[in-house]
PDB file of C-alpha atoms in Angstrom:
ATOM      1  CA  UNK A   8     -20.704  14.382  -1.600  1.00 64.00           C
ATOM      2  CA  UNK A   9     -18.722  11.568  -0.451  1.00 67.00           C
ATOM      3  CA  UNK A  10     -20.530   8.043   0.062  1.00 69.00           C
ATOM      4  CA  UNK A  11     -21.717   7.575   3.944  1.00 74.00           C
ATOM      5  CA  UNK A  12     -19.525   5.011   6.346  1.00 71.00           C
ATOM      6  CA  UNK A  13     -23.108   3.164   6.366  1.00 72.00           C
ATOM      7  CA  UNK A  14     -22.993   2.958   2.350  1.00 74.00           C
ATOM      8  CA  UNK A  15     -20.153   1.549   2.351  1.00 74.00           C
ATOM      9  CA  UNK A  16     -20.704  -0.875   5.464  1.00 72.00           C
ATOM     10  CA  UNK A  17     -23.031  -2.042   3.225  1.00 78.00           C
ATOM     11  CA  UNK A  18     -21.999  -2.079  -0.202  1.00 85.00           C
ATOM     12  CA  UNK A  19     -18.559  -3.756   0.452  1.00 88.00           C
ATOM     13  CA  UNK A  20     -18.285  -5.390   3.932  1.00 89.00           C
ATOM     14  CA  UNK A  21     -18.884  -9.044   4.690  1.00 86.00           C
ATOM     15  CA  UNK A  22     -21.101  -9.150   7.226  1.00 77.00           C
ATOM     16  CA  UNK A  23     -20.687 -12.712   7.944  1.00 77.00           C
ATOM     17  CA  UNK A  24     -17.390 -12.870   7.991  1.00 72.00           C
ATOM     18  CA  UNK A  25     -15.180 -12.580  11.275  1.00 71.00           C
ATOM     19  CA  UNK A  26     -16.410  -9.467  12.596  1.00 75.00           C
ATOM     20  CA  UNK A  27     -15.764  -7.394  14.809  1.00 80.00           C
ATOM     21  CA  UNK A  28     -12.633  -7.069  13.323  1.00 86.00           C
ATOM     22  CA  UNK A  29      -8.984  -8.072  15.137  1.00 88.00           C
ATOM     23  CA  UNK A  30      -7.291  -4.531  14.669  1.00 92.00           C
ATOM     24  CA  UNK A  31      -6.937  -2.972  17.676  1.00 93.00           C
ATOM     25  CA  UNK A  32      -8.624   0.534  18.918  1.00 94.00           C
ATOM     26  CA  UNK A  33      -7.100   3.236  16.639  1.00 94.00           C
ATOM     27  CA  UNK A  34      -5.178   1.464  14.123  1.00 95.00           C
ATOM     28  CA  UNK A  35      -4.881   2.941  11.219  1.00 95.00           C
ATOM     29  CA  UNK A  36      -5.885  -0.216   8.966  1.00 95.00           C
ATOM     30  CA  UNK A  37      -9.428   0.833   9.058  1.00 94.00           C
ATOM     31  CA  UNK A  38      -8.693   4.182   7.901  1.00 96.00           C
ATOM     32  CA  UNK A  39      -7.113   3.219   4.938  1.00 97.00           C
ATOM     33  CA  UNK A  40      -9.747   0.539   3.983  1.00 95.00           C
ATOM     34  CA  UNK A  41     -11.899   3.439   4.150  1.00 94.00           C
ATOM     35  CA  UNK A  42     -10.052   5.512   1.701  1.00 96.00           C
ATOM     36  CA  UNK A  43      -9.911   2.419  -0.509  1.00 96.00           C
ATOM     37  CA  UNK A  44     -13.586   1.889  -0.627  1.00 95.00           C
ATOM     38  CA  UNK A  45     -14.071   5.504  -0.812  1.00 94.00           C
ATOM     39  CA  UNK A  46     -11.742   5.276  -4.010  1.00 95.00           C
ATOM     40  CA  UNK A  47     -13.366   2.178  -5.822  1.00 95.00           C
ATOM     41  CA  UNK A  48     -16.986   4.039  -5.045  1.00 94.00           C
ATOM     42  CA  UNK A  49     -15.981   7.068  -6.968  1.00 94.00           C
ATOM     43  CA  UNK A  50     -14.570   4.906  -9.692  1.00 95.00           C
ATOM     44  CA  UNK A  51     -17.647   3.123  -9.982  1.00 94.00           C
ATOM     45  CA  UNK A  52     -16.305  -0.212 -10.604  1.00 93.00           C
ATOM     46  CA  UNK A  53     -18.380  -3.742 -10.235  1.00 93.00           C
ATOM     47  CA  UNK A  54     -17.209  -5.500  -6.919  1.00 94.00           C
ATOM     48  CA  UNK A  55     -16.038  -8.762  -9.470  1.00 94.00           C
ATOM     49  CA  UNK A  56     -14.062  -6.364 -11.071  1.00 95.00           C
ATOM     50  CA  UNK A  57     -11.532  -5.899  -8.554  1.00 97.00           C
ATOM     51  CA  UNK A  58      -9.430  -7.949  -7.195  1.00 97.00           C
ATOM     52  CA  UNK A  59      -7.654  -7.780  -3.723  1.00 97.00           C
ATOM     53  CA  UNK A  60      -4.543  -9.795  -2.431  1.00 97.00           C
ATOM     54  CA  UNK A  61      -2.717  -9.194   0.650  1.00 96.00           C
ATOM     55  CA  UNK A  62       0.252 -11.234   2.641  1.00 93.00           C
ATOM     56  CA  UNK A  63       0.507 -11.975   6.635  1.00 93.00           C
ATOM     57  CA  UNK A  64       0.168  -8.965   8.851  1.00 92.00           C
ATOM     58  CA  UNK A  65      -2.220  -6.794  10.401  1.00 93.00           C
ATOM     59  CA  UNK A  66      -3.308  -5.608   6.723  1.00 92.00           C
ATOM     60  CA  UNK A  67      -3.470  -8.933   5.127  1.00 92.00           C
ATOM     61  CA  UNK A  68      -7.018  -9.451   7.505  1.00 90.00           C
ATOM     62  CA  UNK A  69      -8.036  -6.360   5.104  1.00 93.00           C
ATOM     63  CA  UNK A  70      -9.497  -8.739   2.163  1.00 92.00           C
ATOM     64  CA  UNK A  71     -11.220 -10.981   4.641  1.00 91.00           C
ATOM     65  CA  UNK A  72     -13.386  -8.123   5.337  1.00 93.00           C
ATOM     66  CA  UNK A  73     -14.421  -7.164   1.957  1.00 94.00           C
ATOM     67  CA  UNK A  74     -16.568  -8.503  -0.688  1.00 93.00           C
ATOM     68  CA  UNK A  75     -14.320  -8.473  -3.825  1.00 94.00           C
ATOM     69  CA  UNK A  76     -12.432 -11.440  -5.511  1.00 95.00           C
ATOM     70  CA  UNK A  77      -9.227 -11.681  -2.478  1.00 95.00           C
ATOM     71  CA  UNK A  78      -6.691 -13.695  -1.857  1.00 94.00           C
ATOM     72  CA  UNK A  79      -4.915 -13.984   1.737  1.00 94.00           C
ATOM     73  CA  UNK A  80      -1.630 -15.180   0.360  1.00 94.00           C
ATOM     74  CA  UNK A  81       1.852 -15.959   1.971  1.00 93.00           C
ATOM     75  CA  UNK A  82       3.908 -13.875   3.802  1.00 94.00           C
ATOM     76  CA  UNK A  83       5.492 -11.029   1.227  1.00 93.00           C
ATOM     77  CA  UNK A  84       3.742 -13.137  -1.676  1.00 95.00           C
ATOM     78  CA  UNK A  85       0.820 -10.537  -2.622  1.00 96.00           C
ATOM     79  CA  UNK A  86       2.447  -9.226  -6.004  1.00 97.00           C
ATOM     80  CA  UNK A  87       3.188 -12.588  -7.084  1.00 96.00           C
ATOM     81  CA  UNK A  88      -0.213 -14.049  -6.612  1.00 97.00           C
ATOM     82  CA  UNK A  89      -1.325 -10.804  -7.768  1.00 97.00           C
ATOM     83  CA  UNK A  90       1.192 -10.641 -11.174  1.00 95.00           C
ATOM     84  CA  UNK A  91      -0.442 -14.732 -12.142  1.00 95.00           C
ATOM     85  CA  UNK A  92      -3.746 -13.227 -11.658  1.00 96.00           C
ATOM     86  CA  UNK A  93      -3.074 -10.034 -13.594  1.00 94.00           C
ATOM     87  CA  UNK A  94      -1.332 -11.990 -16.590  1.00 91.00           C
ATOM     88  CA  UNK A  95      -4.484 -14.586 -16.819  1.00 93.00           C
ATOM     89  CA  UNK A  96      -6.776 -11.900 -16.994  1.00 94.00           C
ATOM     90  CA  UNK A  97      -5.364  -8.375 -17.998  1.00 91.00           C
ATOM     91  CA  UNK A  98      -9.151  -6.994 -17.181  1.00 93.00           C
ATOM     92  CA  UNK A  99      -9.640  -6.956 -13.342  1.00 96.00           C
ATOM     93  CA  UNK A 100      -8.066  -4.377 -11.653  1.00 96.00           C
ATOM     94  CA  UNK A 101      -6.340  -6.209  -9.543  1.00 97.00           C
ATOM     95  CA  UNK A 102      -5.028  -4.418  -5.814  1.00 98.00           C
ATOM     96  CA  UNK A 103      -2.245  -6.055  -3.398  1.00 98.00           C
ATOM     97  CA  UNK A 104      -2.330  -4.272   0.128  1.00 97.00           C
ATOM     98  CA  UNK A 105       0.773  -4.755   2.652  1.00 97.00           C
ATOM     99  CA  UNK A 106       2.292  -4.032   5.680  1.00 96.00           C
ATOM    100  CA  UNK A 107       6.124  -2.359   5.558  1.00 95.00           C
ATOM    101  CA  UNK A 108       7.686  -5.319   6.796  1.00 94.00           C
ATOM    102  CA  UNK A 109       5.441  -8.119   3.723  1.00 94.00           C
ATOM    103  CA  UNK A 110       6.305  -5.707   0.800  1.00 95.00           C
ATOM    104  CA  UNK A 111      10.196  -4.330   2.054  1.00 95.00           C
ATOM    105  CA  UNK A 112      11.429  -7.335   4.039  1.00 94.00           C
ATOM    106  CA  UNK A 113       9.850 -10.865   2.574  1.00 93.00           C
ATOM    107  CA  UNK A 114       8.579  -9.555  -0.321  1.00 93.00           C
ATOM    108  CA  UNK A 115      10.736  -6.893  -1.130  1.00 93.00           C
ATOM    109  CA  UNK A 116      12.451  -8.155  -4.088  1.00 95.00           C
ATOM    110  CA  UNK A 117       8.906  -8.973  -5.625  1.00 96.00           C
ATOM    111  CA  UNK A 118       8.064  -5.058  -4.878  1.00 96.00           C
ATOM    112  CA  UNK A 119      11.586  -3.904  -6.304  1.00 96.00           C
ATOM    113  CA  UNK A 120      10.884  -6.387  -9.347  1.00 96.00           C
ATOM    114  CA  UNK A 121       7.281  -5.828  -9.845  1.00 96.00           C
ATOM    115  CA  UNK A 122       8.228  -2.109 -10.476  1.00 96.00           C
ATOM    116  CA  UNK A 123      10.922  -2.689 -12.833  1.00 95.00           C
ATOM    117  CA  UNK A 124       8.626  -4.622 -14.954  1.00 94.00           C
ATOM    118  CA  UNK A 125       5.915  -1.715 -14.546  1.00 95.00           C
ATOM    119  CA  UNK A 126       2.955  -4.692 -14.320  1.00 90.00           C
ATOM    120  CA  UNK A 127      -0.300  -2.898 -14.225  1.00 94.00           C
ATOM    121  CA  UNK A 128      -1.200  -3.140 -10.688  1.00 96.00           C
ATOM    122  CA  UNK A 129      -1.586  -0.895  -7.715  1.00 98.00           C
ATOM    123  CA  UNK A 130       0.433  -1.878  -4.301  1.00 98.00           C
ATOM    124  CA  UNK A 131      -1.192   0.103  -1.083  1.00 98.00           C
ATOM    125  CA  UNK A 132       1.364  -0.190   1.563  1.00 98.00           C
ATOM    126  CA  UNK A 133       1.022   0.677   4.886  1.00 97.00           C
ATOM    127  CA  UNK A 134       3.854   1.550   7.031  1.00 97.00           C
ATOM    128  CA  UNK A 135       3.448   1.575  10.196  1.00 96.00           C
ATOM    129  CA  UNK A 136       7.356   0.921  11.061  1.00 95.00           C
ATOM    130  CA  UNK A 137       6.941  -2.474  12.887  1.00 95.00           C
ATOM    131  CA  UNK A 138       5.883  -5.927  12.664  1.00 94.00           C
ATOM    132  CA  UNK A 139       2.767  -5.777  14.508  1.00 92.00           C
ATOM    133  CA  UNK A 140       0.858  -8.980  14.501  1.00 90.00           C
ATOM    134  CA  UNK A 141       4.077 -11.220  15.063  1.00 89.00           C
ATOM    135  CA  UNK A 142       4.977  -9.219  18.189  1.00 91.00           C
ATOM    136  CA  UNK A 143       6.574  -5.909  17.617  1.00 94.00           C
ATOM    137  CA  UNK A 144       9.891  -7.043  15.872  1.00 95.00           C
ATOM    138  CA  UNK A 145      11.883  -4.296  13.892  1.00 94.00           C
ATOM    139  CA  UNK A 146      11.074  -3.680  10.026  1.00 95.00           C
ATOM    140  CA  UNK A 147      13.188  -2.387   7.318  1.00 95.00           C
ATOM    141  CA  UNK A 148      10.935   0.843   7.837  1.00 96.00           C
ATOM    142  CA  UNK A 149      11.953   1.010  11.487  1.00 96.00           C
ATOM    143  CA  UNK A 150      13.787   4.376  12.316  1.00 96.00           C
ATOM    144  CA  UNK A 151      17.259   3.902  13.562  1.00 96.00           C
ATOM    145  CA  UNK A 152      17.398   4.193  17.441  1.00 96.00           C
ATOM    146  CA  UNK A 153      14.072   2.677  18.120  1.00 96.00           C
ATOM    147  CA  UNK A 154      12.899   0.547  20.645  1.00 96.00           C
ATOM    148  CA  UNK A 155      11.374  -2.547  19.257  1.00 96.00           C
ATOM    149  CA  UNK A 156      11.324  -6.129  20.758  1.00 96.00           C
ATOM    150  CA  UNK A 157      14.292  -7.320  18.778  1.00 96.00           C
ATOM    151  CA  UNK A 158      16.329  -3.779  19.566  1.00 96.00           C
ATOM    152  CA  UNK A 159      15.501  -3.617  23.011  1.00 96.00           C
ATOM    153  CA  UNK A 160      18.620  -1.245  23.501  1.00 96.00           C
ATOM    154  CA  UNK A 161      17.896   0.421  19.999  1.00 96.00           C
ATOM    155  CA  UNK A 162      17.560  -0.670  16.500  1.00 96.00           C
ATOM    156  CA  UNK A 163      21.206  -0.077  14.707  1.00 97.00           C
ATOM    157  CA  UNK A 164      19.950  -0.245  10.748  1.00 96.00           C
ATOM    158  CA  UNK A 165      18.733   2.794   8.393  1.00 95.00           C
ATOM    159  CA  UNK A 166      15.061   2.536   7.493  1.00 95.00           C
ATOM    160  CA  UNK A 167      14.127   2.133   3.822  1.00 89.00           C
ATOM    161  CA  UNK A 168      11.928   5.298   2.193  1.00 94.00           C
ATOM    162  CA  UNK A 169       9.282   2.604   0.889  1.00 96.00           C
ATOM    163  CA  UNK A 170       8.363   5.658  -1.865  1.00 97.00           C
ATOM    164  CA  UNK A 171      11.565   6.514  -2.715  1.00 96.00           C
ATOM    165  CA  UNK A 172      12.082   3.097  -3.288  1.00 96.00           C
ATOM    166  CA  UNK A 173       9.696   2.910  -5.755  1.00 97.00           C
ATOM    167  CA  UNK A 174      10.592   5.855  -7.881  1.00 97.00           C
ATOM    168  CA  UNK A 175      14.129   4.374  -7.953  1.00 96.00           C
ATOM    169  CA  UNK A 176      12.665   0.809  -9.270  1.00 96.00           C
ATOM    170  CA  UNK A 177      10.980   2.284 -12.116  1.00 96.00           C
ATOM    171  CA  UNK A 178       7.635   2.195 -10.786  1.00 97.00           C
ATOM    172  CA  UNK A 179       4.818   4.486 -13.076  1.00 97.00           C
ATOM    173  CA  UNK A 180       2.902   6.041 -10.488  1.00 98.00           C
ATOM    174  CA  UNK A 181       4.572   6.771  -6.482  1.00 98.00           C
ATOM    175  CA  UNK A 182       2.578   8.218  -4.092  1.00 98.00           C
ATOM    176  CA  UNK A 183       2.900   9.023  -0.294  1.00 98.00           C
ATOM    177  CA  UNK A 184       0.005  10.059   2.296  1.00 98.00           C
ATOM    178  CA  UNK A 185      -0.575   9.433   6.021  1.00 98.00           C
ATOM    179  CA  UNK A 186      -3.538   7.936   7.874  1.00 97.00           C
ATOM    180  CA  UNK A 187      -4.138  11.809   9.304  1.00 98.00           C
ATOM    181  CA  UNK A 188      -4.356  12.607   5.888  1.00 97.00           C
ATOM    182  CA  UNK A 189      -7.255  10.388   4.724  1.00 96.00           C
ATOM    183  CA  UNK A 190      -8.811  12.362   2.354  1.00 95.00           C
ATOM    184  CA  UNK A 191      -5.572  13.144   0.534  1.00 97.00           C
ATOM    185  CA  UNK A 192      -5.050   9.073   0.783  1.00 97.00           C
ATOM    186  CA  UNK A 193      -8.367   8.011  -1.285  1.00 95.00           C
ATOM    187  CA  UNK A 194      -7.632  10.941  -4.110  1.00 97.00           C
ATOM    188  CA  UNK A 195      -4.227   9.110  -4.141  1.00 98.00           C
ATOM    189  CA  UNK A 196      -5.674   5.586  -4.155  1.00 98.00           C
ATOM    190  CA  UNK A 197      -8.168   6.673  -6.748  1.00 97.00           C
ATOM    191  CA  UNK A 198      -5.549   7.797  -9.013  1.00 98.00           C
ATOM    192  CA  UNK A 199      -3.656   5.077  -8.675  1.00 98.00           C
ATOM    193  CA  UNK A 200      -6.000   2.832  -9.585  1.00 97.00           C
ATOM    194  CA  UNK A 201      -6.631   4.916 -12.794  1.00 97.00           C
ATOM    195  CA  UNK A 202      -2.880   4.517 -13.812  1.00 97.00           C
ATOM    196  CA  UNK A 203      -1.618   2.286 -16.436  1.00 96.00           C
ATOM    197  CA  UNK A 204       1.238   0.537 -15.069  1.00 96.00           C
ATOM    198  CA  UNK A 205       2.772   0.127 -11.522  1.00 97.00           C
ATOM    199  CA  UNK A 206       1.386   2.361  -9.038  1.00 98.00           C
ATOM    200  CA  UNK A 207       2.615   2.057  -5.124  1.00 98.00           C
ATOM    201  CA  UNK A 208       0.629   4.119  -2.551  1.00 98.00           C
ATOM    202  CA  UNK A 209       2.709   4.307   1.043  1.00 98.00           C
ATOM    203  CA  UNK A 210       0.486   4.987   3.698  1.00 98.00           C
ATOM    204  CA  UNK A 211       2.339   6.036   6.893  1.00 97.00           C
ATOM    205  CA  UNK A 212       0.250   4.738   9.333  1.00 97.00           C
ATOM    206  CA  UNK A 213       0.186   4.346  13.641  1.00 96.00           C
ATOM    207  CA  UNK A 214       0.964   1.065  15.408  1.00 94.00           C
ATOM    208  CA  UNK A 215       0.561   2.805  18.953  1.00 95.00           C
ATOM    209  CA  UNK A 216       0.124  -0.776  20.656  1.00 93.00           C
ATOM    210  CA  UNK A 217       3.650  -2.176  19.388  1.00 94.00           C
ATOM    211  CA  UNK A 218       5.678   1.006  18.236  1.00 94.00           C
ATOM    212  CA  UNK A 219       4.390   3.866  20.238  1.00 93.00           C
ATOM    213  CA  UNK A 220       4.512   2.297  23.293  1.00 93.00           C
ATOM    214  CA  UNK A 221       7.709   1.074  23.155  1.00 94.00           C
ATOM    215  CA  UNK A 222       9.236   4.101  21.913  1.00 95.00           C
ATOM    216  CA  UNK A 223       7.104   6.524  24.406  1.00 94.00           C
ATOM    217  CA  UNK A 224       4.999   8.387  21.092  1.00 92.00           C
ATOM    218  CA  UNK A 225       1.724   8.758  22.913  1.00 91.00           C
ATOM    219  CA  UNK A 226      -1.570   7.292  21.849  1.00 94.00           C
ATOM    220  CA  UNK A 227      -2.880   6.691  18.228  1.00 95.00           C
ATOM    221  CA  UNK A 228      -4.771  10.131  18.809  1.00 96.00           C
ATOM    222  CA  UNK A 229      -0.814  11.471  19.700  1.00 96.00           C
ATOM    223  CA  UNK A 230       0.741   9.486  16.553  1.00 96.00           C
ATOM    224  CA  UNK A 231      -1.723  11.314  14.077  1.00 96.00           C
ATOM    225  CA  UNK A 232      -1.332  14.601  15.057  1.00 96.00           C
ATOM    226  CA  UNK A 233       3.063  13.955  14.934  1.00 96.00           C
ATOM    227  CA  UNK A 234       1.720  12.723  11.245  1.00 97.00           C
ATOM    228  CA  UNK A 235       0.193  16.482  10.731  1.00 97.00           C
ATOM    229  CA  UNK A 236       2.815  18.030  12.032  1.00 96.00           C
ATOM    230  CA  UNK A 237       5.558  16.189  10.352  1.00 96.00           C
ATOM    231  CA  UNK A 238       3.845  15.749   6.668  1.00 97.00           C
ATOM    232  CA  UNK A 239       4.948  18.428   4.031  1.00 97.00           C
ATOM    233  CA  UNK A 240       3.240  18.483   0.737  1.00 97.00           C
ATOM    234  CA  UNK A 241       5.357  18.113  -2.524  1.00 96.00           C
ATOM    235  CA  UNK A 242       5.067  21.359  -3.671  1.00 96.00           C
ATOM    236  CA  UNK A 243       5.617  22.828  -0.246  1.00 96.00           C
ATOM    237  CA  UNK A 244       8.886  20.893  -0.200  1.00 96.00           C
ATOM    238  CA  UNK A 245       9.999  21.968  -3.002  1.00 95.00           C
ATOM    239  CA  UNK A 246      10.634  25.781  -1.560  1.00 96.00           C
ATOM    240  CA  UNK A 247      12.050  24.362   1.519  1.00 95.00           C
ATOM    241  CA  UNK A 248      15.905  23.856   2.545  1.00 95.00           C
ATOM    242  CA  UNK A 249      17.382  20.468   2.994  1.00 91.00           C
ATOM    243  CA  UNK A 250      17.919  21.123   7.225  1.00 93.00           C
ATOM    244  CA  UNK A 251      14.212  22.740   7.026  1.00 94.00           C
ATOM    245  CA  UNK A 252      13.039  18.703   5.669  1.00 93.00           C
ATOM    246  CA  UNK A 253      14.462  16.988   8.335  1.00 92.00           C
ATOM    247  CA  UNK A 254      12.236  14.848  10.485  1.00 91.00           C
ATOM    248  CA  UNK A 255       9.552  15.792   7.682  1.00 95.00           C
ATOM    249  CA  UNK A 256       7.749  13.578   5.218  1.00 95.00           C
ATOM    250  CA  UNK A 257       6.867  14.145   2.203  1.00 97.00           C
ATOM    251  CA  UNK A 258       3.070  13.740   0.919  1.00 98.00           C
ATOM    252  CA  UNK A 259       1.387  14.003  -2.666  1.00 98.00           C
ATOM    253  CA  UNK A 260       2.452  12.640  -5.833  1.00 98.00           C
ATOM    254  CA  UNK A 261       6.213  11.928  -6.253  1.00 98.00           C
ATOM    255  CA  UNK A 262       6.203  10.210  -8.889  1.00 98.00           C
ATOM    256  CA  UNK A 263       3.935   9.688 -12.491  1.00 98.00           C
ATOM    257  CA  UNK A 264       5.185   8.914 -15.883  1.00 97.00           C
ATOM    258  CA  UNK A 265       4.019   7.121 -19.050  1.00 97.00           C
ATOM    259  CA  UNK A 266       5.986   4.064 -19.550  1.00 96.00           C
ATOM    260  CA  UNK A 267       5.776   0.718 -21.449  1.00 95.00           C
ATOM    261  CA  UNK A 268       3.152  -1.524 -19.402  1.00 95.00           C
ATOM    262  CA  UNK A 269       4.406  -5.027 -18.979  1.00 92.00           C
ATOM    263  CA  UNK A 270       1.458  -7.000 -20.243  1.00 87.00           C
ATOM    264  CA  UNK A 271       0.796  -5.061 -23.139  1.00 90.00           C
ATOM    265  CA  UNK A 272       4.738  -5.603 -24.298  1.00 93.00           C
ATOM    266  CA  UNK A 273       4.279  -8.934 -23.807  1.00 90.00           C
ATOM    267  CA  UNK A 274       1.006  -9.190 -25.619  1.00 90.00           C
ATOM    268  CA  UNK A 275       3.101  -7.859 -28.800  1.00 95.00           C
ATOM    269  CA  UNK A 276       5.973 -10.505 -28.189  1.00 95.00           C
ATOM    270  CA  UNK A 277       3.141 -12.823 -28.502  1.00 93.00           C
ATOM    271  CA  UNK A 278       1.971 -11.879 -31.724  1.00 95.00           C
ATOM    272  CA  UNK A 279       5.437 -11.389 -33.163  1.00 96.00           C
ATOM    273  CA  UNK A 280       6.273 -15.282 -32.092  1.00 96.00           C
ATOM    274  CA  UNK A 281       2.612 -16.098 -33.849  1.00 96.00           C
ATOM    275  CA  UNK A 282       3.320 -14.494 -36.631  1.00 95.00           C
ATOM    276  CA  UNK A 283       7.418 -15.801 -36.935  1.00 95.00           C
ATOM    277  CA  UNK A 284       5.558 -19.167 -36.867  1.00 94.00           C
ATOM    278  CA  UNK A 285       3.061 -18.555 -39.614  1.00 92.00           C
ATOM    279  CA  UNK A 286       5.936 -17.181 -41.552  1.00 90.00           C
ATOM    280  CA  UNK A 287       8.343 -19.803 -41.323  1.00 84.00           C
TER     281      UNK A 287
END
């Protein structure tokens, strides 16, 4: 049986610490720091085990919240203060949650980088296709032809696929869910987690307030159901015809293969140097 919202409340929140919240009504945020707690429960780690870093957004409030070791970094900075942290102590399992625009705009060549090196951390981002704190400017996740506050007459870019992305950078583990899909979002998280290596988790998530607005989408009740009627498993996906995927997403696993973890390759250049010294 899954934990209770009350276990959790109190197990991980901090009740002293700036609540209620700042997301608005609906926003998916809360949903996916549910699936994350709901993931670290079944995993049974110690709360000083874990370590969470975010950047500047609506998710970066997420580690202000919760009673782990967490950093609220810079804007796009969350894998680098999240690499130093891993590298000084190889141990924690160390978690850096973003919005689209802190891990594919500011940060994204730490994301593209961090992947390539396949450090042993997990990166939960959530896309929600907008800046949403700083006022509803576009993202690299924002679908061409949308309304935002910077492409009042339509935005004119391509969005990244923050997923495919990932697979394409070398990352181990690549997942996709949506907030709709919350259960499917903490087995994802939880696996994740469990995964030596990189791991990204892309949570397509509902900014109703700055993006569905704008772009006439309905309500956050309206955005979640579009998520359940666009999302298409990987296996179902797999049977369908190019045409039949468009305007779908893709949810499951996409990606999750063994490869050389960077601080255990480094750990060995370390003890080749020691032992070239002794040697010589």
């Amino acid at each position: 049986m899954p934990p209770s919202i009350q276990a959790l409340t109190h197990t991980y929140f901090r009740h002293n610490k700036r609540f209620p919240h700042v997301w608005c009504p609906g926003c998916g945020n809360g949903i996916v720091m549910g699936a994350l707690l709901r993931a670290i429960t079944r995993l049974e780690l110690e709360k000083d085990e874990i370590v969470l870093a975010s950047g500047i957004g609506c998710s970066g409030r997420m580690p202000t919240y919760l009673d782990f070791n967490t950093l609220h970094t810079t804007h796009g900075r969350a894998l680098t203060f999240a690499t130093g942290i891993k590298l000084a102590n190889p141990a924690l399992n160390v978690v850096a949650i973003m919005g689209d625009g802190d891990a594919t705009a500011i940060g994204g060549n730490h994301l593209i980088h961090a992947a390539r090196r396949n450090l042993n951390l997990t990166a939960i981002i959530i896309n929600n296709s907008i800046y949403g704190m700083t006022g509803g400017q576009y993202s690299p996740t924002t679908p061409f032809g949308s309304t935002t506050t910077t492409s009042v007459y339509g935005h004119i870019e391509h969005a990244f696929s923050i997923a495919e992305l990932a697979v394409t950078a070398g990352a181990s583990f690549v997942a996709r869910s949506t907030v709709y899909h919350a259960a499917l979002a903490d087995q994802l998280i939880e696996q994740a987690m469990m995964k030596p290596g990189f791991a990204v988790v892309e949570i397509i998530s509902n900014c109703h307030v700055q993006y569905g607005r704008r772009n006439k989408i309905g309500n956050a009740v309206e955005m979640l159901t579009a998520f359940k009627e666009q999302a298409v498993t990987v296996k179902k996906a797999a049977t369908m015809e190019q045409k039949e995927l468009q305007g779908k997403v893709t949810i499951g696993v996409l990606a999750d293969r063994d490869l050389p973890v960077s601080t255990d390759e480094y750990k060995k250049i370390r003890e080749r140097a020691r032992a070239a010294q002794e040697e010589s």
